[in-house]
CSV table of N, CA, C and O in Angstrom, one decimal:
chain,number,residue,atom,x,y,z
A,670,MET,N,-78.9,243.1,35.6
A,670,MET,CA,-78.0,242.6,36.7
A,670,MET,C,-77.6,243.9,37.4
A,670,MET,O,-77.3,244.9,36.9
A,671,SER,N,-77.6,243.8,38.7
A,671,SER,CA,-77.3,244.9,39.6
A,671,SER,C,-75.8,245.2,39.5
A,671,SER,O,-75.0,244.3,39.1
A,672,LEU,N,-75.4,246.4,39.9
A,672,LEU,CA,-74.0,246.8,39.9
A,672,LEU,C,-73.1,245.9,40.8
A,672,LEU,O,-72.0,245.5,40.3
A,673,ASP,N,-73.6,245.6,42.0
A,673,ASP,CA,-72.8,244.7,42.8
A,673,ASP,C,-72.6,243.3,42.3
A,673,ASP,O,-71.5,242.8,42.3
A,674,THR,N,-73.6,242.8,41.6
A,674,THR,CA,-73.5,241.5,41.0
A,674,THR,C,-72.5,241.6,39.8
A,674,THR,O,-71.6,240.7,39.7
A,675,THR,N,-72.6,242.6,39.0
A,675,THR,CA,-71.6,242.8,37.9
A,675,THR,C,-70.2,242.9,38.5
A,675,THR,O,-69.3,242.3,37.9
A,676,LEU,N,-70.0,243.7,39.5
A,676,LEU,CA,-68.7,243.8,40.1
A,676,LEU,C,-68.2,242.5,40.6
A,676,LEU,O,-67.0,242.2,40.5
A,677,ARG,N,-69.0,241.7,41.3
A,677,ARG,CA,-68.6,240.4,41.8
A,677,ARG,C,-68.2,239.5,40.7
A,677,ARG,O,-67.1,238.8,40.8
A,678,LEU,N,-69.0,239.4,39.6
A,678,LEU,CA,-68.6,238.6,38.5
A,678,LEU,C,-67.3,239.0,37.8
A,678,LEU,O,-66.5,238.2,37.5
A,679,LEU,N,-67.1,240.3,37.6
A,679,LEU,CA,-65.9,240.8,37.0
A,679,LEU,C,-64.7,240.6,37.9
A,679,LEU,O,-63.6,240.2,37.4
A,680,THR,N,-64.9,240.7,39.2
A,680,THR,CA,-63.8,240.4,40.1
A,680,THR,C,-63.4,239.0,40.0
A,680,THR,O,-62.2,238.7,40.0
A,681,LYS,N,-64.3,238.1,40.0
A,681,LYS,CA,-64.0,236.7,39.9
A,681,LYS,C,-63.4,236.3,38.6
A,681,LYS,O,-62.4,235.6,38.5
A,682,ALA,N,-64.0,236.9,37.5
A,682,ALA,CA,-63.5,236.6,36.2
A,682,ALA,C,-62.1,237.1,35.9
A,682,ALA,O,-61.2,236.5,35.2
A,683,SER,N,-61.8,238.3,36.5
A,683,SER,CA,-60.5,238.9,36.3
A,683,SER,C,-59.4,238.3,37.2
A,683,SER,O,-58.2,238.5,37.0
A,684,GLY,N,-59.8,237.7,38.3
A,684,GLY,CA,-58.8,237.2,39.2
A,684,GLY,C,-58.3,238.2,40.2
A,684,GLY,O,-57.3,238.0,40.9
A,685,LEU,N,-58.9,239.4,40.1
A,685,LEU,CA,-58.4,240.5,41.0
A,685,LEU,C,-59.0,240.3,42.4
A,685,LEU,O,-60.1,239.9,42.5
A,686,SER,N,-58.2,240.6,43.4
A,686,SER,CA,-58.7,240.6,44.8
A,686,SER,C,-59.3,241.9,45.2
A,686,SER,O,-59.1,242.9,44.5
A,687,VAL,N,-60.0,241.9,46.3
A,687,VAL,CA,-60.6,243.2,46.8
A,687,VAL,C,-59.4,244.2,47.0
A,687,VAL,O,-59.5,245.4,46.7
A,688,THR,N,-58.3,243.7,47.5
A,688,THR,CA,-57.1,244.5,47.8
A,688,THR,C,-56.6,245.1,46.5
A,688,THR,O,-56.2,246.3,46.4
A,689,ASP,N,-56.5,244.3,45.4
A,689,ASP,CA,-56.1,244.7,44.1
A,689,ASP,C,-57.0,245.9,43.6
A,689,ASP,O,-56.5,246.9,43.1
A,690,LEU,N,-58.3,245.7,43.8
A,690,LEU,CA,-59.2,246.7,43.3
A,690,LEU,C,-59.0,248.0,44.1
A,690,LEU,O,-59.0,249.1,43.6
A,691,ALA,N,-58.9,247.9,45.4
A,691,ALA,CA,-58.8,249.0,46.3
A,691,ALA,C,-57.5,249.8,46.0
A,691,ALA,O,-57.5,251.1,46.0
A,692,THR,N,-56.5,249.1,45.6
A,692,THR,CA,-55.2,249.8,45.2
A,692,THR,C,-55.4,250.6,43.9
A,692,THR,O,-54.8,251.6,43.7
A,693,ALA,N,-56.3,250.0,42.9
A,693,ALA,CA,-56.5,250.6,41.6
A,693,ALA,C,-57.5,251.8,41.6
A,693,ALA,O,-57.6,252.5,40.7
A,694,ILE,N,-58.2,251.9,42.7
A,694,ILE,CA,-59.3,252.9,42.7
A,694,ILE,C,-59.0,254.1,43.6
A,694,ILE,O,-58.7,253.9,44.8
A,695,PRO,N,-59.1,255.3,43.1
A,695,PRO,CA,-58.8,256.5,44.0
A,695,PRO,C,-59.8,256.6,45.1
A,695,PRO,O,-61.0,256.3,45.0
A,696,ARG,N,-59.3,256.9,46.3
A,696,ARG,CA,-60.1,257.1,47.5
A,696,ARG,C,-61.0,256.0,47.8
A,696,ARG,O,-62.1,256.1,48.2
A,697,ALA,N,-60.4,254.8,47.7
A,697,ALA,CA,-61.2,253.6,48.0
A,697,ALA,C,-60.3,252.6,48.8
A,697,ALA,O,-59.3,252.2,48.3
A,698,GLY,N,-60.7,252.2,49.9
A,698,GLY,CA,-60.0,251.2,50.7
A,698,GLY,C,-60.7,249.9,50.5
A,698,GLY,O,-61.7,249.7,49.8
A,699,VAL,N,-60.1,248.9,51.2
A,699,VAL,CA,-60.7,247.5,51.1
A,699,VAL,C,-62.1,247.5,51.6
A,699,VAL,O,-63.0,246.8,51.0
A,700,ALA,N,-62.4,248.2,52.7
A,700,ALA,CA,-63.7,248.2,53.3
A,700,ALA,C,-64.8,248.8,52.3
A,700,ALA,O,-65.9,248.3,52.1
A,701,THR,N,-64.3,249.9,51.6
A,701,THR,CA,-65.2,250.5,50.6
A,701,THR,C,-65.5,249.6,49.4
A,701,THR,O,-66.7,249.4,49.0
A,702,VAL,N,-64.5,249.0,48.9
A,702,VAL,CA,-64.7,248.1,47.8
A,702,VAL,C,-65.5,246.9,48.2
A,702,VAL,O,-66.4,246.4,47.5
A,703,SER,N,-65.3,246.4,49.4
A,703,SER,CA,-66.1,245.3,49.9
A,703,SER,C,-67.6,245.7,50.0
A,703,SER,O,-68.5,244.9,49.6
A,704,ALA,N,-67.8,246.9,50.4
A,704,ALA,CA,-69.2,247.4,50.5
A,704,ALA,C,-69.9,247.5,49.1
A,704,ALA,O,-71.1,247.2,48.9
A,705,TRP,N,-69.1,247.9,48.1
A,705,TRP,CA,-69.6,247.9,46.7
A,705,TRP,C,-70.0,246.5,46.3
A,705,TRP,O,-71.0,246.3,45.6
A,706,LEU,N,-69.1,245.5,46.6
A,706,LEU,CA,-69.4,244.2,46.1
A,706,LEU,C,-70.6,243.6,46.9
A,706,LEU,O,-71.2,242.7,46.3
A,707,ARG,N,-70.9,244.0,48.1
A,707,ARG,CA,-72.0,243.6,48.8
A,707,ARG,C,-73.3,244.3,48.4
A,707,ARG,O,-74.4,243.9,48.7
A,708,GLY,N,-73.1,245.4,47.7
A,708,GLY,CA,-74.3,246.3,47.4
A,708,GLY,C,-74.7,247.2,48.4
A,708,GLY,O,-75.8,247.8,48.4
A,709,ASP,N,-73.9,247.4,49.4
A,709,ASP,CA,-74.2,248.3,50.5
A,709,ASP,C,-73.9,249.8,50.2
A,709,ASP,O,-74.5,250.7,50.7
A,710,LYS,N,-73.0,250.0,49.2
A,710,LYS,CA,-72.7,251.4,48.8
A,710,LYS,C,-72.5,251.4,47.3
A,710,LYS,O,-72.3,250.3,46.7
A,711,LEU,N,-72.6,252.6,46.7
A,711,LEU,CA,-72.3,252.7,45.3
A,711,LEU,C,-71.1,253.6,45.1
A,711,LEU,O,-70.9,254.5,45.8
A,712,PRO,N,-70.2,253.2,44.1
A,712,PRO,CA,-69.0,254.0,43.8
A,712,PRO,C,-69.4,255.3,43.1
A,712,PRO,O,-70.4,255.4,42.5
A,713,GLY,N,-68.6,256.3,43.3
A,713,GLY,CA,-68.7,257.6,42.6
A,713,GLY,C,-68.3,257.5,41.2
A,713,GLY,O,-67.8,256.5,40.7
A,714,ARG,N,-68.5,258.6,40.4
A,714,ARG,CA,-68.2,258.6,39.0
A,714,ARG,C,-66.7,258.2,38.7
A,714,ARG,O,-66.4,257.4,37.9
A,715,ASP,N,-65.8,258.9,39.4
A,715,ASP,CA,-64.4,258.7,39.2
A,715,ASP,C,-64.0,257.2,39.5
A,715,ASP,O,-63.2,256.6,38.9
A,716,GLN,N,-64.7,256.7,40.6
A,716,GLN,CA,-64.4,255.4,41.0
A,716,GLN,C,-65.0,254.4,40.0
A,716,GLN,O,-64.3,253.3,39.7
A,717,VAL,N,-66.1,254.6,39.4
A,717,VAL,CA,-66.7,253.8,38.4
A,717,VAL,C,-65.7,253.7,37.2
A,717,VAL,O,-65.4,252.7,36.6
A,718,ASP,N,-65.2,254.9,36.8
A,718,ASP,CA,-64.3,254.9,35.7
A,718,ASP,C,-63.0,254.1,36.0
A,718,ASP,O,-62.5,253.4,35.1
A,719,ALA,N,-62.5,254.2,37.2
A,719,ALA,CA,-61.3,253.5,37.6
A,719,ALA,C,-61.6,252.0,37.7
A,719,ALA,O,-60.8,251.1,37.3
A,720,LEU,N,-62.8,251.6,38.1
A,720,LEU,CA,-63.2,250.2,38.1
A,720,LEU,C,-63.3,249.6,36.7
A,720,LEU,O,-62.8,248.5,36.4
A,721,ALA,N,-63.8,250.4,35.8
A,721,ALA,CA,-63.9,250.0,34.4
A,721,ALA,C,-62.5,249.8,33.8
A,721,ALA,O,-62.3,248.8,33.1
A,722,ARG,N,-61.6,250.7,34.1
A,722,ARG,CA,-60.2,250.5,33.6
A,722,ARG,C,-59.6,249.3,34.2
A,722,ARG,O,-58.9,248.5,33.5
A,723,ALA,N,-59.8,249.1,35.5
A,723,ALA,CA,-59.2,247.9,36.2
A,723,ALA,C,-59.7,246.6,35.6
A,723,ALA,O,-59.0,245.6,35.4
A,724,PHE,N,-61.0,246.6,35.2
A,724,PHE,CA,-61.6,245.3,34.6
A,724,PHE,C,-61.4,245.3,33.1
A,724,PHE,O,-61.7,244.3,32.4
A,725,GLY,N,-61.0,246.4,32.5
A,725,GLY,CA,-60.9,246.5,31.0
A,725,GLY,C,-62.2,246.5,30.3
A,725,GLY,O,-62.4,245.9,29.2
A,726,VAL,N,-63.2,247.1,30.9
A,726,VAL,CA,-64.6,247.2,30.2
A,726,VAL,C,-65.0,248.7,30.2
A,726,VAL,O,-64.5,249.5,30.9
A,727,PRO,N,-65.9,249.0,29.3
A,727,PRO,CA,-66.4,250.4,29.3
A,727,PRO,C,-67.2,250.7,30.6
A,727,PRO,O,-67.9,249.8,31.1
A,728,ALA,N,-67.1,251.9,31.1
A,728,ALA,CA,-67.9,252.3,32.3
A,728,ALA,C,-69.4,252.1,32.1
A,728,ALA,O,-70.1,251.7,33.0
A,729,GLY,N,-69.9,252.3,30.9
A,729,GLY,CA,-71.3,252.1,30.6
A,729,GLY,C,-71.7,250.7,30.8
A,729,GLY,O,-72.9,250.4,31.2
A,730,ALA,N,-70.8,249.7,30.6
A,730,ALA,CA,-71.2,248.3,30.9
A,730,ALA,C,-71.4,248.0,32.3
A,730,ALA,O,-72.2,247.2,32.7
A,731,LEU,N,-70.8,248.8,33.2
A,731,LEU,CA,-71.0,248.6,34.6
A,731,LEU,C,-72.3,249.3,35.1
A,731,LEU,O,-73.0,248.8,36.0
A,732,LEU,N,-72.7,250.3,34.4
A,732,LEU,CA,-73.8,251.1,34.9
A,732,LEU,C,-75.1,251.0,34.0
A,732,LEU,O,-76.1,251.5,34.4
A,733,ALA,N,-75.1,250.2,33.0
A,733,ALA,CA,-76.2,250.1,32.1
A,733,ALA,C,-77.5,249.7,32.8
A,733,ALA,O,-78.5,250.4,32.6
A,734,ASP,N,-77.5,248.7,33.5
A,734,ASP,CA,-78.7,248.2,34.2
A,734,ASP,C,-79.1,249.2,35.3
A,734,ASP,O,-80.2,249.5,35.5
A,735,LEU,N,-78.1,249.7,36.0
A,735,LEU,CA,-78.4,250.7,37.1
A,735,LEU,C,-79.1,251.9,36.5
A,735,LEU,O,-80.1,252.4,37.1
A,736,ALA,N,-78.6,252.4,35.4
A,736,ALA,CA,-79.2,253.6,34.8
A,736,ALA,C,-80.6,253.3,34.4
A,736,ALA,O,-81.5,254.2,34.6
A,737,SER,N,-80.9,252.1,33.9
A,737,SER,CA,-82.3,251.9,33.4
A,737,SER,C,-83.2,251.8,34.6
A,737,SER,O,-84.4,252.1,34.5
A,738,THR,N,-82.7,251.3,35.8
A,738,THR,CA,-83.6,251.2,36.9
A,738,THR,C,-83.8,252.6,37.6
A,738,THR,O,-84.7,252.8,38.3
A,739,LEU,N,-82.9,253.5,37.3
A,739,LEU,CA,-83.0,254.8,38.0
A,739,LEU,C,-83.7,255.9,37.1
A,739,LEU,O,-83.9,257.0,37.5
A,740,ASP,N,-84.0,255.5,35.9
A,740,ASP,CA,-84.6,256.5,35.0
A,740,ASP,C,-86.2,256.5,35.1
A,740,ASP,O,-86.8,255.6,34.5
A,741,PRO,N,-86.7,257.4,35.8
A,741,PRO,CA,-88.2,257.3,36.0
A,741,PRO,C,-89.0,257.7,34.8
A,741,PRO,O,-90.2,257.5,34.7
A,742,ALA,N,-88.3,258.3,33.8
A,742,ALA,CA,-89.0,258.8,32.6
A,742,ALA,C,-89.3,257.6,31.7
A,742,ALA,O,-90.2,257.7,30.8
A,743,ARG,N,-88.7,256.5,31.9
A,743,ARG,CA,-88.9,255.3,31.0
A,743,ARG,C,-90.1,254.5,31.5
A,743,ARG,O,-90.3,254.3,32.7
A,744,THR,N,-90.9,254.1,30.6
A,744,THR,CA,-92.1,253.3,30.9
A,744,THR,C,-91.6,251.8,31.0
A,744,THR,O,-90.5,251.5,30.6
A,745,GLN,N,-92.5,251.0,31.5
A,745,GLN,CA,-92.1,249.6,31.7
A,745,GLN,C,-91.9,249.0,30.3
A,745,GLN,O,-91.0,248.2,30.1
A,746,GLY,N,-92.6,249.4,29.3
A,746,GLY,CA,-92.4,248.9,27.9
A,746,GLY,C,-91.1,249.3,27.4
A,746,GLY,O,-90.4,248.5,26.7
A,747,GLU,N,-90.6,250.5,27.7
A,747,GLU,CA,-89.2,250.9,27.3
A,747,GLU,C,-88.2,250.0,28.0
A,747,GLU,O,-87.2,249.6,27.4
A,748,HIS,N,-88.4,249.7,29.3
A,748,HIS,CA,-87.4,248.9,30.0
A,748,HIS,C,-87.4,247.5,29.4
A,748,HIS,O,-86.4,246.9,29.2
A,749,ASP,N,-88.6,247.0,29.1
A,749,ASP,CA,-88.7,245.6,28.4
A,749,ASP,C,-88.0,245.6,27.1
A,749,ASP,O,-87.3,244.7,26.7
A,750,LEU,N,-88.3,246.7,26.3
A,750,LEU,CA,-87.7,246.8,25.0
A,750,LEU,C,-86.1,246.8,25.0
A,750,LEU,O,-85.4,246.2,24.3
A,751,LEU,N,-85.6,247.6,26.0
A,751,LEU,CA,-84.2,247.7,26.2
A,751,LEU,C,-83.6,246.4,26.6
A,751,LEU,O,-82.5,246.0,26.1
A,752,ALA,N,-84.2,245.7,27.5
A,752,ALA,CA,-83.7,244.4,27.9
A,752,ALA,C,-83.7,243.4,26.7
A,752,ALA,O,-82.7,242.7,26.6
A,753,ALA,N,-84.7,243.4,25.9
A,753,ALA,CA,-84.8,242.5,24.8
A,753,ALA,C,-83.7,242.9,23.8
A,753,ALA,O,-83.0,242.0,23.2
A,754,TYR,N,-83.5,244.2,23.5
A,754,TYR,CA,-82.5,244.7,22.6
A,754,TYR,C,-81.1,244.2,23.0
A,754,TYR,O,-80.3,243.7,22.2
A,755,ARG,N,-80.8,244.3,24.3
A,755,ARG,CA,-79.5,243.9,24.8
A,755,ARG,C,-79.3,242.4,24.7
A,755,ARG,O,-78.1,242.0,24.6
A,756,ALA,N,-80.3,241.6,24.6
A,756,ALA,CA,-80.2,240.2,24.4
A,756,ALA,C,-79.9,239.8,23.0
A,756,ALA,O,-79.5,238.6,22.8
A,757,LEU,N,-80.0,240.7,22.1
A,757,LEU,CA,-79.8,240.4,20.7
A,757,LEU,C,-78.3,240.5,20.3
A,757,LEU,O,-77.5,241.1,21.0
A,758,SER,N,-77.9,239.8,19.2
A,758,SER,CA,-76.6,239.9,18.7
A,758,SER,C,-76.4,241.3,18.0
A,758,SER,O,-77.4,242.0,17.8
A,759,THR,N,-75.2,241.7,17.8
A,759,THR,CA,-74.9,243.0,17.2
A,759,THR,C,-75.6,243.1,15.8
A,759,THR,O,-76.2,244.2,15.5
A,760,LYS,N,-75.6,242.1,15.1
A,760,LYS,CA,-76.3,242.1,13.7
A,760,LYS,C,-77.8,242.3,13.9
A,760,LYS,O,-78.4,243.0,13.2
A,761,GLN,N,-78.3,241.6,14.9
A,761,GLN,CA,-79.8,241.7,15.1
A,761,GLN,C,-80.1,243.1,15.6
A,761,GLN,O,-81.2,243.6,15.2
A,762,GLN,N,-79.3,243.6,16.5
A,762,GLN,CA,-79.5,245.0,17.0
A,762,GLN,C,-79.5,246.0,15.8
A,762,GLN,O,-80.4,246.9,15.8
A,763,GLY,N,-78.6,245.8,14.9
A,763,GLY,CA,-78.6,246.7,13.7
A,763,GLY,C,-79.8,246.6,12.9
A,763,GLY,O,-80.4,247.6,12.4
A,764,ALA,N,-80.3,245.4,12.7
A,764,ALA,CA,-81.5,245.2,11.9
A,764,ALA,C,-82.7,245.8,12.6
A,764,ALA,O,-83.5,246.4,11.9
A,765,LEU,N,-82.8,245.6,13.9
A,765,LEU,CA,-83.9,246.1,14.7
A,765,LEU,C,-83.9,247.7,14.6
A,765,LEU,O,-84.9,248.3,14.5
A,766,LEU,N,-82.7,248.3,14.7
A,766,LEU,CA,-82.6,249.7,14.6
A,766,LEU,C,-83.1,250.2,13.3
A,766,LEU,O,-83.7,251.3,13.2
A,767,GLU,N,-82.7,249.5,12.2
A,767,GLU,CA,-83.2,249.9,10.9
A,767,GLU,C,-84.7,249.9,10.8
A,767,GLU,O,-85.3,250.8,10.3
A,768,VAL,N,-85.3,248.9,11.3
A,768,VAL,CA,-86.8,248.8,11.3
A,768,VAL,C,-87.4,249.9,12.1
A,768,VAL,O,-88.3,250.5,11.7
A,769,ALA,N,-86.9,250.0,13.3
A,769,ALA,CA,-87.4,251.0,14.2
A,769,ALA,C,-87.3,252.5,13.7
A,769,ALA,O,-88.3,253.2,13.8
A,770,THR,N,-86.2,252.8,13.1
A,770,THR,CA,-86.0,254.1,12.6
A,770,THR,C,-86.9,254.4,11.4
A,770,THR,O,-87.4,255.5,11.2
A,771,ALA,N,-87.1,253.3,10.6
A,771,ALA,CA,-87.9,253.4,9.4
A,771,ALA,C,-89.4,253.6,9.9
A,771,ALA,O,-90.1,254.5,9.3
A,772,MET,N,-89.8,252.9,10.9
A,772,MET,CA,-91.2,253.0,11.4
A,772,MET,C,-91.4,254.4,12.0
A,772,MET,O,-92.5,255.0,11.9
A,773,ALA,N,-90.4,255.0,12.7
A,773,ALA,CA,-90.5,256.3,13.3
A,773,ALA,C,-90.3,257.4,12.3
A,773,ALA,O,-90.6,258.6,12.7
A,774,GLY,N,-89.9,257.1,11.1
A,774,GLY,CA,-89.6,258.2,10.1
A,774,GLY,C,-88.4,259.0,10.4
A,774,GLY,O,-88.3,260.1,10.0
A,775,THR,N,-87.4,258.4,11.1
A,775,THR,CA,-86.2,259.1,11.4
A,775,THR,C,-85.1,258.4,10.5
A,775,THR,O,-85.2,257.4,10.0
A,776,LYS,N,-84.0,259.2,10.5
A,776,LYS,CA,-82.8,258.7,9.8
A,776,LYS,C,-81.7,258.4,10.8
A,776,LYS,O,-81.6,259.2,11.8
A,777,ARG,N,-80.9,257.4,10.6
A,777,ARG,CA,-79.8,257.2,11.5
A,777,ARG,C,-78.6,258.1,11.1
A,777,ARG,O,-78.3,258.2,10.0
A,778,GLY,N,-78.0,258.7,12.1
A,778,GLY,CA,-76.9,259.6,11.9
A,778,GLY,C,-75.6,258.8,11.7
A,778,GLY,O,-75.6,257.6,11.7
A,779,ALA,N,-74.5,259.5,11.5
A,779,ALA,CA,-73.2,258.9,11.2
A,779,ALA,C,-72.8,258.0,12.3
A,779,ALA,O,-72.1,257.0,12.1
A,780,ALA,N,-73.1,258.3,13.6
A,780,ALA,CA,-72.7,257.5,14.7
A,780,ALA,C,-73.6,256.3,15.0
A,780,ALA,O,-73.5,255.7,16.0
A,781,GLY,N,-74.6,256.1,14.1
A,781,GLY,CA,-75.6,255.0,14.3
A,781,GLY,C,-76.7,255.5,15.2
A,781,GLY,O,-77.6,254.7,15.5
A,782,LYS,N,-76.8,256.7,15.6
A,782,LYS,CA,-77.8,257.2,16.4
A,782,LYS,C,-78.9,257.8,15.5
A,782,LYS,O,-78.6,258.4,14.5
A,783,PRO,N,-80.2,257.7,15.9
A,783,PRO,CA,-81.2,258.3,15.0
A,783,PRO,C,-81.0,259.8,14.9
A,783,PRO,O,-80.7,260.5,15.9
A,784,ALA,N,-81.1,260.3,13.7
A,784,ALA,CA,-81.0,261.8,13.5
A,784,ALA,C,-82.4,262.4,13.7
A,784,ALA,O,-83.4,261.7,13.7
A,785,ALA,N,-82.4,263.7,13.8
A,785,ALA,CA,-83.7,264.4,14.0
A,785,ALA,C,-84.6,264.2,12.7
A,785,ALA,O,-84.1,264.0,11.6
A,786,LYS,N,-85.9,264.2,13.0
A,786,LYS,CA,-86.8,264.0,11.9
A,786,LYS,C,-86.7,265.2,10.9
A,786,LYS,O,-86.5,266.3,11.2
A,787,SER,N,-86.8,264.8,9.6
A,787,SER,CA,-86.7,265.8,8.6
A,787,SER,C,-88.0,266.6,8.5
A,787,SER,O,-89.1,266.0,8.6
A,788,THR,N,-87.9,267.9,8.3
A,788,THR,CA,-89.1,268.7,8.3
A,788,THR,C,-89.4,269.1,6.8
A,788,THR,O,-90.2,270.0,6.5
A,789,GLY,N,-88.8,268.4,5.9
A,789,GLY,CA,-89.0,268.7,4.5
A,789,GLY,C,-88.0,269.6,3.9
A,789,GLY,O,-87.1,270.1,4.7
A,790,SER,N,-88.0,269.9,2.6
A,790,SER,CA,-87.0,270.7,2.0
A,790,SER,C,-87.3,272.2,2.3
A,790,SER,O,-88.4,272.6,2.4
A,791,ARG,N,-86.2,273.0,2.4
A,791,ARG,CA,-86.3,274.4,2.6
A,791,ARG,C,-86.0,275.1,1.3
A,791,ARG,O,-85.0,274.8,0.7
A,792,LYS,N,-86.8,276.0,0.9
A,792,LYS,CA,-86.5,276.8,-0.3
A,792,LYS,C,-85.6,278.0,0.1
A,792,LYS,O,-85.9,278.7,1.1
A,793,ALA,N,-84.6,278.3,-0.7
A,793,ALA,CA,-83.8,279.4,-0.4
A,793,ALA,C,-84.5,280.7,-0.8
A,793,ALA,O,-85.2,280.8,-1.8
A,794,LYS,N,-84.3,281.7,0.1
A,794,LYS,CA,-84.9,283.0,-0.2
A,794,LYS,C,-84.0,283.8,-1.0
A,794,LYS,O,-82.8,283.8,-0.8
A,795,ARG,N,-84.6,284.6,-1.9
A,795,ARG,CA,-83.8,285.5,-2.8
A,795,ARG,C,-84.0,286.9,-2.5
A,795,ARG,O,-85.0,287.3,-2.1
């Protein structure tokens, strides 16, 4: 979903008006917020953070789809995999990560992120 679509849905769901959003966002007037909702302009980083606070959502939730479309390093398969992953429940995502990390030979770190591959044990020098 594009950023402007996400913003329009959140605006409608939250009951906030364009004027309400413009008041909550630094350096943004009604015309600017309207341009974001139409998809004519993109908000800056500080403005995205302020939008996220206004809607009560993480900033990443606003930018997730935008980031995937702007990342030229990702293959189409990676985009497809990410889209499928996002469609899963939290429990299913956890199970999929367990399988994927096992297949890749990596370990998941404390924050749930894959840790670096182990290079084997190191013997202490004396």
